[in-house]
mmCIF file of C-alpha atoms in Angstrom:
data_model
loop_
_atom_site.group_PDB
_atom_site.id
_atom_site.type_symbol
_atom_site.label_atom_id
_atom_site.label_comp_id
_atom_site.label_asym_id
_atom_site.label_seq_id
_atom_site.Cartn_x
_atom_site.Cartn_y
_atom_site.Cartn_z
ATOM 1 C CA MET I 2 -36.050 -138.987 -86.323
ATOM 2 C CA PRO I 3 -37.586 -142.509 -86.057
ATOM 3 C CA ALA I 4 -39.779 -143.224 -83.058
ATOM 4 C CA ARG I 5 -37.248 -145.653 -81.584
ATOM 5 C CA HIS I 6 -34.567 -142.962 -81.700
ATOM 6 C CA VAL I 7 -36.918 -140.499 -80.002
ATOM 7 C CA LEU I 8 -37.420 -143.088 -77.265
ATOM 8 C CA LEU I 9 -33.648 -143.499 -76.945
ATOM 9 C CA ALA I 10 -33.195 -139.725 -76.585
ATOM 10 C CA MET I 11 -35.895 -139.644 -73.924
ATOM 11 C CA ALA I 12 -34.241 -142.606 -72.180
ATOM 12 C CA VAL I 13 -30.946 -140.710 -72.033
ATOM 13 C CA ALA I 14 -32.711 -137.696 -70.504
ATOM 14 C CA LEU I 15 -34.233 -140.081 -67.942
ATOM 15 C CA MET I 16 -30.801 -141.564 -67.147
ATOM 16 C CA TRP I 17 -29.250 -138.137 -66.674
ATOM 17 C CA GLY I 18 -32.151 -136.778 -64.645
ATOM 18 C CA LEU I 19 -31.934 -139.740 -62.255
ATOM 19 C CA ASN I 20 -28.171 -139.225 -62.092
ATOM 20 C CA PHE I 21 -28.708 -136.348 -59.660
ATOM 21 C CA ILE I 22 -30.538 -138.729 -57.325
ATOM 22 C CA ALA I 23 -27.572 -141.103 -57.574
ATOM 23 C CA ILE I 24 -25.143 -138.280 -56.767
ATOM 24 C CA ASP I 25 -27.231 -137.318 -53.749
ATOM 25 C CA ALA I 26 -27.069 -140.922 -52.521
ATOM 26 C CA SER I 27 -23.288 -141.079 -52.997
ATOM 27 C CA LEU I 28 -22.806 -137.855 -51.057
ATOM 28 C CA GLN I 29 -24.478 -139.429 -48.026
ATOM 29 C CA HIS I 30 -21.295 -141.453 -47.477
ATOM 30 C CA PHE I 31 -18.377 -140.118 -49.552
ATOM 31 C CA PRO I 32 -16.900 -136.622 -49.059
ATOM 32 C CA PRO I 33 -17.651 -134.560 -52.181
ATOM 33 C CA MET I 34 -14.146 -133.815 -53.450
ATOM 34 C CA PHE I 35 -12.946 -137.362 -52.982
ATOM 35 C CA LEU I 36 -16.154 -138.581 -54.660
ATOM 36 C CA VAL I 37 -15.273 -136.600 -57.793
ATOM 37 C CA ALA I 38 -11.797 -138.149 -57.844
ATOM 38 C CA LEU I 39 -13.234 -141.630 -57.319
ATOM 39 C CA ARG I 40 -15.900 -141.199 -59.984
ATOM 40 C CA PHE I 41 -13.421 -140.254 -62.691
ATOM 41 C CA ALA I 42 -10.738 -142.714 -61.564
ATOM 42 C CA LEU I 43 -13.176 -145.561 -62.166
ATOM 43 C CA ILE I 44 -13.488 -144.399 -65.775
ATOM 44 C CA ALA I 45 -9.903 -143.248 -66.290
ATOM 45 C CA VAL I 46 -8.144 -146.541 -65.456
ATOM 46 C CA PRO I 47 -9.931 -148.737 -68.029
ATOM 47 C CA THR I 48 -9.841 -145.871 -70.526
ATOM 48 C CA MET I 49 -6.053 -145.620 -70.405
ATOM 49 C CA LEU I 50 -5.747 -149.403 -70.739
ATOM 50 C CA LEU I 51 -8.332 -150.032 -73.455
ATOM 51 C CA VAL I 52 -9.066 -146.827 -75.384
ATOM 52 C CA LYS I 53 -6.641 -145.114 -77.732
ATOM 53 C CA ARG I 54 -6.016 -141.459 -76.920
ATOM 54 C CA PRO I 55 -7.842 -139.148 -79.326
ATOM 55 C CA ASP I 56 -5.771 -137.256 -81.861
ATOM 56 C CA VAL I 57 -6.386 -133.775 -80.470
ATOM 57 C CA PRO I 58 -4.044 -131.079 -79.108
ATOM 58 C CA LEU I 59 -3.093 -131.952 -75.540
ATOM 59 C CA ARG I 60 -3.937 -128.462 -74.240
ATOM 60 C CA TRP I 61 -7.572 -128.809 -75.298
ATOM 61 C CA LEU I 62 -7.851 -132.307 -73.844
ATOM 62 C CA ILE I 63 -6.489 -131.030 -70.525
ATOM 63 C CA GLY I 64 -8.664 -127.911 -70.698
ATOM 64 C CA TYR I 65 -11.722 -130.039 -71.347
ATOM 65 C CA GLY I 66 -10.868 -132.289 -68.415
ATOM 66 C CA LEU I 67 -10.225 -129.365 -66.080
ATOM 67 C CA GLY I 68 -13.328 -127.407 -67.066
ATOM 68 C CA PHE I 69 -15.920 -130.098 -67.663
ATOM 69 C CA GLY I 70 -14.579 -132.779 -65.351
ATOM 70 C CA THR I 71 -12.784 -130.994 -62.521
ATOM 71 C CA VAL I 72 -14.365 -127.562 -62.062
ATOM 72 C CA GLN I 73 -17.910 -128.569 -62.954
ATOM 73 C CA PHE I 74 -18.130 -131.554 -60.653
ATOM 74 C CA LEU I 75 -16.052 -130.014 -57.879
ATOM 75 C CA PHE I 76 -18.600 -127.229 -57.484
ATOM 76 C CA LEU I 77 -21.658 -129.356 -58.285
ATOM 77 C CA TYR I 78 -20.785 -131.991 -55.668
ATOM 78 C CA TRP I 79 -19.661 -129.329 -53.208
ATOM 79 C CA GLY I 80 -22.877 -127.401 -53.722
ATOM 80 C CA MET I 81 -25.046 -130.492 -53.252
ATOM 81 C CA ALA I 82 -23.076 -131.525 -50.158
ATOM 82 C CA ALA I 83 -23.599 -128.006 -48.793
ATOM 83 C CA GLY I 84 -27.357 -128.252 -49.199
ATOM 84 C CA MET I 85 -28.302 -127.721 -52.859
ATOM 85 C CA PRO I 86 -31.297 -130.000 -53.517
ATOM 86 C CA ALA I 87 -30.760 -132.559 -56.280
ATOM 87 C CA GLY I 88 -33.686 -131.321 -58.351
ATOM 88 C CA HIS I 89 -32.606 -127.701 -58.163
ATOM 89 C CA ALA I 90 -29.046 -128.703 -59.090
ATOM 90 C CA SER I 91 -30.289 -130.370 -62.279
ATOM 91 C CA LEU I 92 -31.954 -127.086 -63.197
ATOM 92 C CA VAL I 93 -29.229 -124.594 -62.265
ATOM 93 C CA LEU I 94 -26.631 -126.622 -64.159
ATOM 94 C CA GLN I 95 -28.497 -125.693 -67.359
ATOM 95 C CA ALA I 96 -26.869 -122.272 -67.009
ATOM 96 C CA SER I 97 -23.949 -123.859 -68.845
ATOM 97 C CA GLY I 98 -25.796 -123.161 -72.100
ATOM 98 C CA PRO I 99 -25.824 -119.356 -71.758
ATOM 99 C CA PHE I 100 -22.330 -119.443 -70.232
ATOM 100 C CA THR I 101 -21.036 -121.364 -73.259
ATOM 101 C CA MET I 102 -22.544 -118.854 -75.647
ATOM 102 C CA LEU I 103 -21.086 -115.883 -73.762
ATOM 103 C CA LEU I 104 -17.625 -117.459 -73.545
ATOM 104 C CA GLY I 105 -17.743 -118.301 -77.244
ATOM 105 C CA ALA I 106 -18.658 -114.740 -78.123
ATOM 106 C CA THR I 107 -15.987 -113.285 -75.817
ATOM 107 C CA PHE I 108 -13.003 -115.503 -76.559
ATOM 108 C CA LEU I 109 -13.793 -117.078 -79.932
ATOM 109 C CA ARG I 110 -15.608 -114.078 -81.445
ATOM 110 C CA GLU I 111 -18.652 -116.137 -82.334
ATOM 111 C CA ARG I 112 -21.614 -114.166 -83.603
ATOM 112 C CA VAL I 113 -24.523 -113.801 -81.176
ATOM 113 C CA THR I 114 -27.971 -113.625 -82.759
ATOM 114 C CA GLY I 115 -30.970 -111.803 -81.390
ATOM 115 C CA ALA I 116 -32.641 -115.094 -80.494
ATOM 116 C CA GLN I 117 -29.568 -116.208 -78.566
ATOM 117 C CA LEU I 118 -29.369 -112.958 -76.634
ATOM 118 C CA ALA I 119 -33.069 -113.137 -75.822
ATOM 119 C CA GLY I 120 -32.640 -116.721 -74.645
ATOM 120 C CA VAL I 121 -29.757 -115.727 -72.373
ATOM 121 C CA LEU I 122 -31.769 -112.899 -70.831
ATOM 122 C CA VAL I 123 -34.758 -115.166 -70.220
ATOM 123 C CA ALA I 124 -32.575 -117.906 -68.680
ATOM 124 C CA VAL I 125 -30.716 -115.410 -66.492
ATOM 125 C CA GLY I 126 -34.045 -114.042 -65.318
ATOM 126 C CA GLY I 127 -35.149 -117.549 -64.381
ATOM 127 C CA LEU I 128 -31.895 -118.199 -62.524
ATOM 128 C CA ALA I 129 -32.306 -114.920 -60.666
ATOM 129 C CA VAL I 130 -35.758 -116.036 -59.509
ATOM 130 C CA VAL I 131 -34.448 -119.441 -58.359
ATOM 131 C CA GLY I 132 -31.461 -117.819 -56.624
ATOM 132 C CA TRP I 133 -33.678 -115.274 -54.890
ATOM 133 C CA GLN I 134 -35.962 -118.052 -53.644
ATOM 134 C CA ARG I 135 -32.981 -120.019 -52.366
ATOM 135 C CA ALA I 136 -31.765 -116.921 -50.507
ATOM 136 C CA GLU I 137 -35.231 -116.455 -49.017
ATOM 137 C CA HIS I 138 -35.631 -120.029 -47.768
ATOM 138 C CA ALA I 139 -32.069 -121.288 -47.307
ATOM 139 C CA SER I 140 -28.431 -120.326 -47.795
ATOM 140 C CA VAL I 141 -27.617 -118.968 -51.238
ATOM 141 C CA VAL I 142 -24.078 -120.437 -51.120
ATOM 142 C CA PRO I 143 -25.047 -123.892 -52.500
ATOM 143 C CA PHE I 144 -26.823 -122.161 -55.384
ATOM 144 C CA LEU I 145 -23.713 -120.110 -56.195
ATOM 145 C CA LEU I 146 -21.487 -123.188 -55.994
ATOM 146 C CA THR I 147 -23.728 -125.038 -58.429
ATOM 147 C CA LEU I 148 -23.718 -122.004 -60.721
ATOM 148 C CA ALA I 149 -19.909 -122.098 -60.648
ATOM 149 C CA GLY I 150 -20.180 -125.736 -61.718
ATOM 150 C CA ALA I 151 -22.231 -124.641 -64.737
ATOM 151 C CA LEU I 152 -19.455 -122.187 -65.634
ATOM 152 C CA GLY I 153 -16.921 -125.036 -65.449
ATOM 153 C CA TRP I 154 -19.104 -127.051 -67.831
ATOM 154 C CA ALA I 155 -19.135 -124.101 -70.243
ATOM 155 C CA ILE I 156 -15.324 -123.816 -70.111
ATOM 156 C CA GLY I 157 -15.144 -127.507 -70.924
ATOM 157 C CA ASN I 158 -17.513 -126.976 -73.854
ATOM 158 C CA ILE I 159 -15.231 -124.319 -75.319
ATOM 159 C CA CYS I 160 -12.164 -126.550 -74.978
ATOM 160 C CA ASN I 161 -14.100 -129.461 -76.471
ATOM 161 C CA ARG I 162 -15.089 -127.281 -79.398
ATOM 162 C CA GLN I 163 -11.483 -126.252 -80.018
ATOM 163 C CA ALA I 164 -10.303 -129.871 -79.831
ATOM 164 C CA ARG I 165 -12.518 -130.784 -82.828
ATOM 165 C CA ALA I 166 -12.281 -134.494 -82.096
ATOM 166 C CA ALA I 167 -13.202 -136.936 -84.859
ATOM 167 C CA ASP I 168 -14.530 -139.305 -82.173
ATOM 168 C CA PRO I 169 -16.226 -137.230 -79.446
ATOM 169 C CA LEU I 170 -16.974 -140.245 -77.232
ATOM 170 C CA ARG I 171 -13.282 -141.179 -77.126
ATOM 171 C CA LEU I 172 -12.462 -137.591 -76.168
ATOM 172 C CA THR I 173 -15.084 -137.700 -73.415
ATOM 173 C CA LEU I 174 -13.591 -140.920 -72.023
ATOM 174 C CA TRP I 175 -10.046 -139.530 -72.086
ATOM 175 C CA MET I 176 -11.222 -136.342 -70.435
ATOM 176 C CA SER I 177 -11.797 -138.515 -67.355
ATOM 177 C CA VAL I 178 -8.033 -139.024 -67.043
ATOM 178 C CA VAL I 179 -7.536 -135.371 -66.018
ATOM 179 C CA PRO I 180 -9.668 -134.915 -62.838
ATOM 180 C CA PRO I 181 -8.588 -137.774 -60.516
ATOM 181 C CA LEU I 182 -5.131 -136.538 -59.449
ATOM 182 C CA PRO I 183 -5.960 -132.824 -58.858
ATOM 183 C CA MET I 184 -9.213 -133.780 -57.134
ATOM 184 C CA LEU I 185 -7.463 -136.352 -54.937
ATOM 185 C CA ALA I 186 -4.848 -133.775 -53.936
ATOM 186 C CA LEU I 187 -7.583 -131.250 -53.123
ATOM 187 C CA ALA I 188 -9.550 -133.867 -51.183
ATOM 188 C CA LEU I 189 -6.501 -134.791 -49.092
ATOM 189 C CA LEU I 190 -5.871 -131.121 -48.352
ATOM 190 C CA VAL I 191 -9.444 -130.073 -47.569
ATOM 191 C CA GLU I 192 -11.233 -133.217 -46.416
ATOM 192 C CA GLY I 193 -8.257 -134.989 -44.861
ATOM 193 C CA PRO I 194 -6.881 -138.527 -45.079
ATOM 194 C CA SER I 195 -8.894 -139.807 -42.117
ATOM 195 C CA ARG I 196 -12.243 -138.783 -43.604
ATOM 196 C CA ILE I 197 -11.294 -140.306 -46.951
ATOM 197 C CA ALA I 198 -10.111 -143.540 -45.331
ATOM 198 C CA GLY I 199 -13.325 -143.706 -43.311
ATOM 199 C CA SER I 200 -15.415 -143.517 -46.479
ATOM 200 C CA LEU I 201 -13.467 -146.452 -47.946
ATOM 201 C CA THR I 202 -13.751 -148.660 -44.879
ATOM 202 C CA GLY I 203 -17.018 -147.782 -43.146
ATOM 203 C CA PHE I 204 -19.335 -149.719 -45.423
ATOM 204 C CA ASP I 205 -21.354 -150.958 -42.456
ATOM 205 C CA GLU I 206 -22.638 -147.420 -41.904
ATOM 206 C CA PRO I 207 -26.206 -146.468 -42.883
ATOM 207 C CA GLY I 208 -26.377 -145.301 -46.467
ATOM 208 C CA ALA I 209 -23.047 -146.819 -47.486
ATOM 209 C CA VAL I 210 -24.565 -149.417 -49.821
ATOM 210 C CA GLY I 211 -26.793 -146.809 -51.426
ATOM 211 C CA ALA I 212 -23.760 -144.550 -51.881
ATOM 212 C CA VAL I 213 -21.839 -147.270 -53.721
ATOM 213 C CA LEU I 214 -24.843 -148.069 -55.903
ATOM 214 C CA GLY I 215 -25.232 -144.377 -56.652
ATOM 215 C CA LEU I 216 -21.572 -144.141 -57.636
ATOM 216 C CA LEU I 217 -21.880 -147.165 -59.927
ATOM 217 C CA TYR I 218 -24.992 -145.679 -61.514
ATOM 218 C CA THR I 219 -23.184 -142.403 -62.151
ATOM 219 C CA VAL I 220 -20.249 -144.163 -63.813
ATOM 220 C CA LEU I 221 -21.963 -146.958 -65.745
ATOM 221 C CA ILE I 222 -25.392 -145.545 -66.576
ATOM 222 C CA GLY I 223 -25.040 -141.786 -66.343
ATOM 223 C CA THR I 224 -21.649 -141.501 -68.025
ATOM 224 C CA ILE I 225 -20.809 -144.533 -70.174
ATOM 225 C CA LEU I 226 -24.240 -145.722 -71.346
ATOM 226 C CA GLY I 227 -25.857 -142.291 -71.451
ATOM 227 C CA SER I 228 -22.969 -140.613 -73.252
ATOM 228 C CA GLY I 229 -22.603 -143.540 -75.625
ATOM 229 C CA LEU I 230 -26.251 -143.440 -76.668
ATOM 230 C CA TRP I 231 -26.229 -139.672 -76.981
ATOM 231 C CA THR I 232 -23.103 -139.668 -79.141
ATOM 232 C CA TRP I 233 -24.655 -142.377 -81.321
ATOM 233 C CA LEU I 234 -27.794 -140.285 -81.806
ATOM 234 C CA MET I 235 -25.799 -137.126 -82.517
ATOM 235 C CA SER I 236 -23.850 -138.929 -85.232
ATOM 236 C CA ARG I 237 -27.050 -139.914 -87.019
ATOM 237 C CA HIS I 238 -29.255 -136.847 -86.750
ATOM 238 C CA PRO I 239 -28.835 -133.055 -86.955
ATOM 239 C CA ALA I 240 -27.680 -131.554 -83.676
ATOM 240 C CA GLY I 241 -30.717 -129.272 -83.500
ATOM 241 C CA VAL I 242 -33.014 -132.317 -83.598
ATOM 242 C CA VAL I 243 -31.288 -134.256 -80.815
ATOM 243 C CA ALA I 244 -29.979 -131.520 -78.494
ATOM 244 C CA PRO I 245 -33.381 -130.181 -77.298
ATOM 245 C CA PHE I 246 -34.046 -133.493 -75.564
ATOM 246 C CA SER I 247 -31.452 -132.438 -72.969
ATOM 247 C CA MET I 248 -34.030 -129.923 -71.753
ATOM 248 C CA LEU I 249 -35.939 -132.881 -70.306
ATOM 249 C CA VAL I 250 -33.112 -133.537 -67.827
ATOM 250 C CA PRO I 251 -34.115 -130.913 -65.214
ATOM 251 C CA VAL I 252 -37.760 -131.929 -65.648
ATOM 252 C CA VAL I 253 -36.830 -135.531 -64.805
ATOM 253 C CA GLY I 254 -34.396 -134.431 -62.093
ATOM 254 C CA MET I 255 -36.873 -132.210 -60.261
ATOM 255 C CA THR I 256 -39.726 -134.719 -60.613
ATOM 256 C CA ALA I 257 -37.572 -137.591 -59.349
ATOM 257 C CA ALA I 258 -36.300 -135.484 -56.453
ATOM 258 C CA TRP I 259 -39.902 -134.712 -55.500
ATOM 259 C CA LEU I 260 -41.012 -138.359 -55.713
ATOM 260 C CA ILE I 261 -37.928 -140.057 -54.232
ATOM 261 C CA LEU I 262 -36.356 -137.474 -51.928
ATOM 262 C CA GLY I 263 -39.459 -135.520 -50.982
ATOM 263 C CA GLU I 264 -37.999 -132.225 -52.218
ATOM 264 C CA THR I 265 -40.480 -129.401 -52.646
ATOM 265 C CA VAL I 266 -40.517 -126.573 -55.160
ATOM 266 C CA THR I 267 -42.126 -123.205 -54.538
ATOM 267 C CA VAL I 268 -44.305 -121.608 -57.196
ATOM 268 C CA PRO I 269 -41.715 -118.892 -57.958
ATOM 269 C CA GLU I 270 -38.998 -121.581 -58.259
ATOM 270 C CA MET I 271 -41.206 -123.484 -60.663
ATOM 271 C CA LEU I 272 -41.771 -120.366 -62.765
ATOM 272 C CA GLY I 273 -38.040 -119.646 -62.651
ATOM 273 C CA GLY I 274 -37.362 -123.197 -63.815
ATOM 274 C CA VAL I 275 -39.693 -122.738 -66.773
ATOM 275 C CA LEU I 276 -37.828 -119.546 -67.693
ATOM 276 C CA VAL I 277 -34.427 -121.267 -67.424
ATOM 277 C CA VAL I 278 -35.441 -124.225 -69.594
ATOM 278 C CA GLY I 279 -37.280 -122.014 -72.081
ATOM 279 C CA GLY I 280 -34.417 -119.532 -72.288
ATOM 280 C CA VAL I 281 -31.784 -122.222 -72.808
ATOM 281 C CA LEU I 282 -33.942 -123.866 -75.469
ATOM 282 C CA LEU I 283 -34.574 -120.551 -77.230
ATOM 283 C CA GLY I 284 -30.924 -119.602 -77.230
ATOM 284 C CA SER I 285 -29.513 -123.033 -78.040
ATOM 285 C CA LEU I 286 -31.601 -124.356 -80.897
ATOM 286 C CA ARG I 287 -30.317 -121.982 -83.507
ATOM 287 C CA ARG I 288 -26.819 -121.828 -82.040
ATOM 288 C CA ARG I 289 -26.498 -125.570 -82.167
ATOM 289 C CA THR I 290 -27.415 -125.759 -85.807
ATOM 290 C CA THR I 291 -25.464 -122.777 -87.142
ATOM 291 C CA ILE I 292 -22.627 -121.772 -84.846
ATOM 292 C CA LEU I 293 -21.244 -124.518 -82.660
ATOM 293 C CA PRO I 294 -20.062 -127.752 -84.289
ATOM 294 C CA LYS I 295 -21.114 -131.183 -83.139
ATOM 295 C CA PRO I 296 -18.124 -131.874 -80.857
ATOM 296 C CA ASP I 297 -19.265 -129.073 -78.543
ATOM 297 C CA LEU I 298 -22.723 -130.579 -78.380
ATOM 298 C CA ASP I 299 -21.697 -134.074 -77.498
ATOM 299 C CA VAL I 300 -20.803 -132.915 -74.004
ATOM 300 C CA GLN I 301 -23.853 -130.729 -73.480
ATOM 301 C CA PRO I 302 -25.793 -133.454 -71.792
ATOM 302 C CA ALA I 303 -22.860 -134.577 -69.888
ATOM 303 C CA GLY I 304 -23.362 -131.659 -67.549
ATOM 304 C CA ALA I 305 -26.934 -132.435 -67.698
ATOM 305 C CA ARG I 306 -26.027 -135.911 -66.731
ATOM 306 C CA GLY I 307 -24.364 -134.567 -63.555
#
């Protein structure tokens, strides 16, 4: 891969790592469930007007939108609003890799190699360490919510794989059409109309401007620009060459959270993070080049992007 393409891949990892900081800023003003609806509505409206719907079975498009868009971000935003630090969220979300492999083996009868199984065990061990540390120092509920978000990402990956879209970026954009309505209904039920209305009118409150900027970053930089560059790279290089750069996302996310938000990481959490990243990398490199086709990979960083 040419040096300029390596720099582009690293730039995408930087965009997606910083995306967790942007989400944290948005959650300071917007309620989490409504924020998910708002995020995807901002993409869905221009998509329906300007982008042709991909020629894929509707059930897989809806499944992709429900898994990757709705379930993943419902639990990720909920978990972060409940106290999951942004840096830790960027790490725990990497559990989507092992989850995808296990779902593929269970429901699609994909072959699991020894390296993949070893990678899953290593990553699970790392997650267990991080979860144990969270339980020791804070509530474990935000950790479990974020882990549920990783499972939603994996479900989306499986649906994306089955869709087999000729243009993965177009599929990713149309996936955004699915989450807004169910998330808005859930937000109205759980968070209430008054709280939602307050978030749309109280822009003189502290943190409101930062929340809007964070939302715009998530939509324009994290989703559209980041996904566009990643899809472009994936179309020009083998998946196994490009995909490992997504492992830089939690490194960027945790470093940025430390520098910008003042988040701290214990030594066991750091060791657990190394195990998670190493396990996902070990289990994904071979899988991405021999088992899962490219369409499944084009969304891998999307969860990484938050």
